[in-house]
GROMACS .gro file of C-alpha atoms in nm:
model
  308
    1UNK     CA    1   0.000   0.000   0.000
    2UNK     CA    2   0.127   0.345  -0.092
    3UNK     CA    3   0.060   0.656   0.116
    4UNK     CA    4   0.192   1.011   0.139
    5UNK     CA    5   0.205   1.289   0.394
    6UNK     CA    6   0.408   1.582   0.520
    7UNK     CA    7   0.584   1.740   0.811
    8UNK     CA    8   0.373   2.055   0.827
    9UNK     CA    9   0.588   2.324   0.986
   10UNK     CA   10   0.602   2.689   1.080
   11UNK     CA   11   0.842   2.914   1.268
   12UNK     CA   12   0.747   3.047   1.613
   13UNK     CA   13   0.794   3.407   1.720
   14UNK     CA   14   1.117   3.294   1.885
   15UNK     CA   15   1.246   3.155   1.557
   16UNK     CA   16   1.200   2.791   1.657
   17UNK     CA   17   1.037   2.530   1.433
   18UNK     CA   18   0.692   2.401   1.524
   19UNK     CA   19   0.546   2.093   1.355
   20UNK     CA   20   0.189   1.971   1.337
   21UNK     CA   21   0.088   1.639   1.491
   22UNK     CA   22  -0.248   1.468   1.459
   23UNK     CA   23  -0.427   1.271   1.732
   24UNK     CA   24  -0.615   1.001   1.547
   25UNK     CA   25  -0.958   0.922   1.685
   26UNK     CA   26  -0.988   0.550   1.612
   27UNK     CA   27  -0.624   0.450   1.641
   28UNK     CA   28  -0.572   0.650   1.962
   29UNK     CA   29  -0.223   0.748   1.856
   30UNK     CA   30  -0.018   1.057   1.768
   31UNK     CA   31   0.133   1.073   1.422
   32UNK     CA   32   0.223   1.286   1.125
   33UNK     CA   33  -0.063   1.362   0.885
   34UNK     CA   34  -0.074   1.121   0.594
   35UNK     CA   35  -0.309   0.903   0.391
   36UNK     CA   36  -0.324   0.639   0.123
   37UNK     CA   37  -0.305   0.703  -0.249
   38UNK     CA   38  -0.638   0.707  -0.429
   39UNK     CA   39  -0.666   0.536  -0.770
   40UNK     CA   40  -0.507   0.748  -1.042
   41UNK     CA   41  -0.329   0.980  -0.799
   42UNK     CA   42   0.041   1.059  -0.795
   43UNK     CA   43   0.222   1.073  -0.462
   44UNK     CA   44   0.266   1.452  -0.439
   45UNK     CA   45  -0.102   1.497  -0.520
   46UNK     CA   46  -0.194   1.253  -0.242
   47UNK     CA   47   0.022   1.431   0.015
   48UNK     CA   48  -0.142   1.769  -0.043
   49UNK     CA   49  -0.492   1.625  -0.056
   50UNK     CA   50  -0.447   1.426   0.263
   51UNK     CA   51  -0.306   1.725   0.452
   52UNK     CA   52  -0.609   1.928   0.347
   53UNK     CA   53  -0.852   1.652   0.448
   54UNK     CA   54  -0.691   1.570   0.783
   55UNK     CA   55  -0.587   1.917   0.899
   56UNK     CA   56  -0.789   2.166   0.695
   57UNK     CA   57  -0.462   2.325   0.579
   58UNK     CA   58  -0.364   2.408   0.221
   59UNK     CA   59   0.009   2.363   0.176
   60UNK     CA   60   0.271   2.340  -0.096
   61UNK     CA   61   0.532   2.068  -0.085
   62UNK     CA   62   0.893   2.144  -0.011
   63UNK     CA   63   1.181   1.898  -0.010
   64UNK     CA   64   1.115   1.525   0.024
   65UNK     CA   65   1.201   1.378   0.364
   66UNK     CA   66   1.214   1.014   0.269
   67UNK     CA   67   1.007   0.699   0.281
   68UNK     CA   68   0.911   0.479   0.574
   69UNK     CA   69   0.809   0.117   0.538
   70UNK     CA   70   0.626  -0.100   0.784
   71UNK     CA   71   0.383  -0.389   0.802
   72UNK     CA   72   0.019  -0.333   0.886
   73UNK     CA   73  -0.158  -0.554   1.146
   74UNK     CA   74  -0.324  -0.746   0.863
   75UNK     CA   75   0.013  -0.834   0.711
   76UNK     CA   76   0.019  -0.586   0.423
   77UNK     CA   77   0.331  -0.380   0.363
   78UNK     CA   78   0.290  -0.001   0.365
   79UNK     CA   79   0.518   0.266   0.222
   80UNK     CA   80   0.466   0.629   0.320
   81UNK     CA   81   0.639   0.913   0.133
   82UNK     CA   82   0.691   1.239   0.321
   83UNK     CA   83   0.772   1.596   0.227
   84UNK     CA   84   0.834   1.912   0.424
   85UNK     CA   85   0.541   2.152   0.396
   86UNK     CA   86   0.566   2.502   0.538
   87UNK     CA   87   0.229   2.633   0.655
   88UNK     CA   88   0.169   3.002   0.599
   89UNK     CA   89  -0.014   3.227   0.845
   90UNK     CA   90  -0.287   3.265   0.584
   91UNK     CA   91  -0.331   2.890   0.556
   92UNK     CA   92  -0.354   2.855   0.934
   93UNK     CA   93  -0.609   3.137   0.951
   94UNK     CA   94  -0.821   2.969   0.684
   95UNK     CA   95  -0.802   2.617   0.824
   96UNK     CA   96  -1.131   2.431   0.800
   97UNK     CA   97  -1.042   2.164   1.058
   98UNK     CA   98  -1.306   2.033   1.296
   99UNK     CA   99  -1.269   1.724   1.513
  100UNK     CA  100  -1.410   1.416   1.338
  101UNK     CA  101  -1.417   1.037   1.337
  102UNK     CA  102  -1.065   1.027   1.190
  103UNK     CA  103  -0.874   1.312   1.358
  104UNK     CA  104  -0.957   1.411   1.715
  105UNK     CA  105  -0.708   1.694   1.769
  106UNK     CA  106  -0.425   1.890   1.607
  107UNK     CA  107  -0.125   2.012   1.804
  108UNK     CA  108   0.165   2.238   1.708
  109UNK     CA  109   0.470   2.126   1.904
  110UNK     CA  110   0.844   2.182   1.909
  111UNK     CA  111   1.089   1.924   1.780
  112UNK     CA  112   1.184   1.803   2.129
  113UNK     CA  113   0.825   1.740   2.230
  114UNK     CA  114   0.746   1.576   1.897
  115UNK     CA  115   1.020   1.321   1.963
  116UNK     CA  116   0.856   1.234   2.296
  117UNK     CA  117   0.490   1.217   2.200
  118UNK     CA  118   0.492   1.059   1.855
  119UNK     CA  119   0.364   0.703   1.877
  120UNK     CA  120   0.591   0.550   1.613
  121UNK     CA  121   0.971   0.550   1.575
  122UNK     CA  122   0.945   0.586   1.197
  123UNK     CA  123   0.760   0.915   1.240
  124UNK     CA  124   1.038   1.033   1.470
  125UNK     CA  125   1.292   0.944   1.199
  126UNK     CA  126   1.112   1.170   0.951
  127UNK     CA  127   1.098   1.453   1.205
  128UNK     CA  128   1.473   1.413   1.263
  129UNK     CA  129   1.537   1.456   0.892
  130UNK     CA  130   1.335   1.776   0.891
  131UNK     CA  131   1.511   1.899   1.205
  132UNK     CA  132   1.846   1.850   1.036
  133UNK     CA  133   1.738   2.053   0.734
  134UNK     CA  134   1.606   2.331   0.956
  135UNK     CA  135   1.926   2.340   1.160
  136UNK     CA  136   2.123   2.375   0.835
  137UNK     CA  137   1.902   2.662   0.717
  138UNK     CA  138   1.785   2.449   0.423
  139UNK     CA  139   1.425   2.368   0.516
  140UNK     CA  140   1.278   2.659   0.319
  141UNK     CA  141   1.310   2.590  -0.053
  142UNK     CA  142   1.172   2.672  -0.394
  143UNK     CA  143   1.153   2.431  -0.687
  144UNK     CA  144   1.267   2.428  -1.045
  145UNK     CA  145   1.038   2.175  -1.211
  146UNK     CA  146   1.157   2.037  -1.544
  147UNK     CA  147   0.867   1.879  -1.735
  148UNK     CA  148   0.904   1.677  -2.055
  149UNK     CA  149   0.616   1.702  -2.298
  150UNK     CA  150   0.375   1.412  -2.330
  151UNK     CA  151   0.382   1.150  -2.605
  152UNK     CA  152   0.349   1.328  -2.939
  153UNK     CA  153   0.264   1.214  -3.291
  154UNK     CA  154   0.589   1.068  -3.434
  155UNK     CA  155   0.784   1.299  -3.662
  156UNK     CA  156   0.768   1.049  -3.948
  157UNK     CA  157   0.388   1.053  -3.931
  158UNK     CA  158   0.359   1.433  -3.938
  159UNK     CA  159   0.374   1.639  -4.257
  160UNK     CA  160   0.389   1.986  -4.099
  161UNK     CA  161   0.669   2.168  -3.917
  162UNK     CA  162   0.809   1.979  -3.617
  163UNK     CA  163   0.692   2.248  -3.376
  164UNK     CA  164   0.330   2.184  -3.476
  165UNK     CA  165   0.329   1.813  -3.393
  166UNK     CA  166   0.035   1.751  -3.155
  167UNK     CA  167   0.007   1.516  -2.861
  168UNK     CA  168  -0.128   1.169  -2.911
  169UNK     CA  169  -0.415   1.068  -2.684
  170UNK     CA  170  -0.162   0.903  -2.456
  171UNK     CA  171   0.021   1.234  -2.430
  172UNK     CA  172  -0.303   1.415  -2.346
  173UNK     CA  173  -0.370   1.161  -2.071
  174UNK     CA  174  -0.016   1.198  -1.939
  175UNK     CA  175  -0.045   1.576  -1.919
  176UNK     CA  176  -0.367   1.553  -1.720
  177UNK     CA  177  -0.225   1.284  -1.492
  178UNK     CA  178   0.071   1.494  -1.374
  179UNK     CA  179  -0.104   1.832  -1.345
  180UNK     CA  180  -0.218   1.801  -0.984
  181UNK     CA  181   0.116   1.654  -0.879
  182UNK     CA  182   0.305   1.948  -1.028
  183UNK     CA  183   0.057   2.187  -0.866
  184UNK     CA  184   0.137   2.028  -0.528
  185UNK     CA  185   0.472   2.210  -0.538
  186UNK     CA  186   0.288   2.544  -0.571
  187UNK     CA  187   0.465   2.690  -0.877
  188UNK     CA  188   0.454   3.065  -0.921
  189UNK     CA  189   0.546   3.065  -1.291
  190UNK     CA  190   0.484   2.835  -1.588
  191UNK     CA  191   0.722   2.856  -1.884
  192UNK     CA  192   0.690   2.643  -2.195
  193UNK     CA  193   0.864   2.580  -2.522
  194UNK     CA  194   0.670   2.730  -2.810
  195UNK     CA  195   0.613   2.384  -2.960
  196UNK     CA  196   0.253   2.266  -2.971
  197UNK     CA  197   0.331   1.945  -2.784
  198UNK     CA  198   0.479   2.138  -2.488
  199UNK     CA  199   0.201   2.395  -2.475
  200UNK     CA  200  -0.059   2.119  -2.470
  201UNK     CA  201   0.131   1.930  -2.201
  202UNK     CA  202   0.147   2.223  -1.962
  203UNK     CA  203  -0.211   2.336  -2.030
  204UNK     CA  204  -0.374   2.114  -1.761
  205UNK     CA  205  -0.125   2.242  -1.503
  206UNK     CA  206  -0.216   2.597  -1.603
  207UNK     CA  207  -0.585   2.518  -1.550
  208UNK     CA  208  -0.522   2.361  -1.209
  209UNK     CA  209  -0.298   2.642  -1.083
  210UNK     CA  210  -0.473   2.933  -1.256
  211UNK     CA  211  -0.136   3.056  -1.382
  212UNK     CA  212  -0.065   3.190  -1.732
  213UNK     CA  213   0.187   3.012  -1.953
  214UNK     CA  214   0.483   3.214  -2.076
  215UNK     CA  215   0.609   3.089  -2.413
  216UNK     CA  216   0.987   3.083  -2.445
  217UNK     CA  217   1.175   3.004  -2.768
  218UNK     CA  218   1.497   2.943  -2.576
  219UNK     CA  219   1.379   2.605  -2.444
  220UNK     CA  220   1.222   2.491  -2.773
  221UNK     CA  221   1.380   2.210  -2.974
  222UNK     CA  222   1.406   2.437  -3.278
  223UNK     CA  223   1.633   2.672  -3.081
  224UNK     CA  224   1.847   2.394  -2.935
  225UNK     CA  225   2.218   2.478  -2.930
  226UNK     CA  226   2.484   2.244  -2.796
  227UNK     CA  227   2.639   2.505  -2.568
  228UNK     CA  228   2.317   2.581  -2.384
  229UNK     CA  229   2.415   2.940  -2.295
  230UNK     CA  230   2.067   3.081  -2.354
  231UNK     CA  231   1.910   2.802  -2.149
  232UNK     CA  232   2.153   2.871  -1.866
  233UNK     CA  233   2.063   3.241  -1.871
  234UNK     CA  234   1.692   3.160  -1.842
  235UNK     CA  235   1.752   2.920  -1.554
  236UNK     CA  236   1.968   3.181  -1.380
  237UNK     CA  237   1.680   3.429  -1.399
  238UNK     CA  238   1.445   3.182  -1.234
  239UNK     CA  239   1.692   3.098  -0.957
  240UNK     CA  240   1.753   3.467  -0.893
  241UNK     CA  241   1.374   3.513  -0.867
  242UNK     CA  242   1.366   3.239  -0.598
  243UNK     CA  243   1.019   3.132  -0.709
  244UNK     CA  244   0.902   2.783  -0.791
  245UNK     CA  245   0.890   2.754  -1.168
  246UNK     CA  246   0.785   2.490  -1.420
  247UNK     CA  247   0.986   2.463  -1.743
  248UNK     CA  248   0.818   2.242  -2.003
  249UNK     CA  249   1.061   2.137  -2.273
  250UNK     CA  250   1.208   1.860  -2.491
  251UNK     CA  251   1.436   1.561  -2.453
  252UNK     CA  252   1.750   1.732  -2.593
  253UNK     CA  253   1.697   2.054  -2.393
  254UNK     CA  254   1.613   1.906  -2.054
  255UNK     CA  255   1.973   1.793  -1.978
  256UNK     CA  256   2.081   2.154  -2.033
  257UNK     CA  257   1.817   2.277  -1.788
  258UNK     CA  258   1.925   2.023  -1.526
  259UNK     CA  259   2.294   2.097  -1.582
  260UNK     CA  260   2.232   2.470  -1.549
  261UNK     CA  261   2.048   2.428  -1.218
  262UNK     CA  262   2.326   2.204  -1.087
  263UNK     CA  263   2.599   2.449  -1.194
  264UNK     CA  264   2.425   2.758  -1.060
  265UNK     CA  265   2.358   2.593  -0.723
  266UNK     CA  266   2.704   2.440  -0.688
  267UNK     CA  267   2.566   2.085  -0.694
  268UNK     CA  268   2.795   1.797  -0.784
  269UNK     CA  269   2.687   1.541  -1.039
  270UNK     CA  270   2.491   1.241  -0.916
  271UNK     CA  271   2.276   0.953  -1.033
  272UNK     CA  272   1.967   1.150  -0.929
  273UNK     CA  273   2.064   1.440  -1.155
  274UNK     CA  274   2.134   1.195  -1.438
  275UNK     CA  275   1.786   1.048  -1.391
  276UNK     CA  276   1.635   1.397  -1.387
  277UNK     CA  277   1.803   1.473  -1.719
  278UNK     CA  278   1.668   1.156  -1.881
  279UNK     CA  279   1.293   1.203  -1.838
  280UNK     CA  280   1.043   0.997  -2.026
  281UNK     CA  281   0.745   1.159  -2.194
  282UNK     CA  282   0.513   1.317  -1.937
  283UNK     CA  283   0.765   1.286  -1.653
  284UNK     CA  284   0.892   1.576  -1.447
  285UNK     CA  285   1.190   1.639  -1.220
  286UNK     CA  286   1.167   1.859  -0.911
  287UNK     CA  287   1.492   2.027  -0.807
  288UNK     CA  288   1.467   2.180  -0.461
  289UNK     CA  289   1.679   2.493  -0.418
  290UNK     CA  290   1.742   2.639  -0.070
  291UNK     CA  291   1.611   2.994  -0.048
  292UNK     CA  292   1.868   3.125   0.197
  293UNK     CA  293   2.181   3.003   0.019
  294UNK     CA  294   2.099   2.870  -0.327
  295UNK     CA  295   2.470   2.837  -0.405
  296UNK     CA  296   2.507   2.580  -0.125
  297UNK     CA  297   2.371   2.296  -0.339
  298UNK     CA  298   2.035   2.142  -0.410
  299UNK     CA  299   1.848   2.009  -0.109
  300UNK     CA  300   1.690   1.726  -0.307
  301UNK     CA  301   1.608   1.596  -0.654
  302UNK     CA  302   1.302   1.385  -0.727
  303UNK     CA  303   1.132   1.250  -1.039
  304UNK     CA  304   0.764   1.178  -1.087
  305UNK     CA  305   0.554   1.064  -1.378
  306UNK     CA  306   0.202   0.998  -1.498
  307UNK     CA  307  -0.002   0.706  -1.373
  308UNK     CA  308  -0.136   0.634  -1.722
   0.00000   0.00000   0.00000
């Protein structure tokens, strides 16, 4: 069984981290908010939905905090994926939480108290990972999301210019499948190649987030140049802006986007970066950049894809 949740956190007036714990009504335990994946959902989408349902809070996902695995009383194995999720004052003010048959109470507590009152060691492990990030000044992040367009009509089957090739039905389904997952990272800007297949891929994300799509020739396949200087300049602008941004592009261009983020953040090469640069159609990579010191290296790299 797959599930997802978050360490919902905020900073107290004294500058100390507070995290949100849930007292579950039926289980009579204290845990981190989480819930199982619904059919057709991606993990980031599940995490945000479950936080909203259990706590009444609307959050965006920050860096991933890892996966815990354990066996349920009935013998089934369960995997729970966690992210950090900073909770704004506005979100707390607009919380819709009321005690119910699932969650009895919510409590904001410090890290030390969380270690003592959490019912399960694996929850404590996740809290420890968050505490380490916070102590390093790397808990608050923004994301550069690199999205590869969905499956398009093959070039050999298309008579028009390459940039006009449309998505196949599979590509349309892929683009809809990942939209809510991308939205879970609360992007502030959507940028797409001018190619039809990229614009159609990012369109569902635009509808979900309510954001406009900025068309950019620099990340189109027609403008691809081996040096990647123009791509690097665009990525540098987005990192300087320190706002979560989605860049929807093509197979040959995506490695340049990933390489630029790595270079500009002082991040050494890794297998995770290699995977992020080799996305399949409809997949997206999320590169988490620390807000305070972006040059100190990426906090995390993750890759997600459609469920169809």
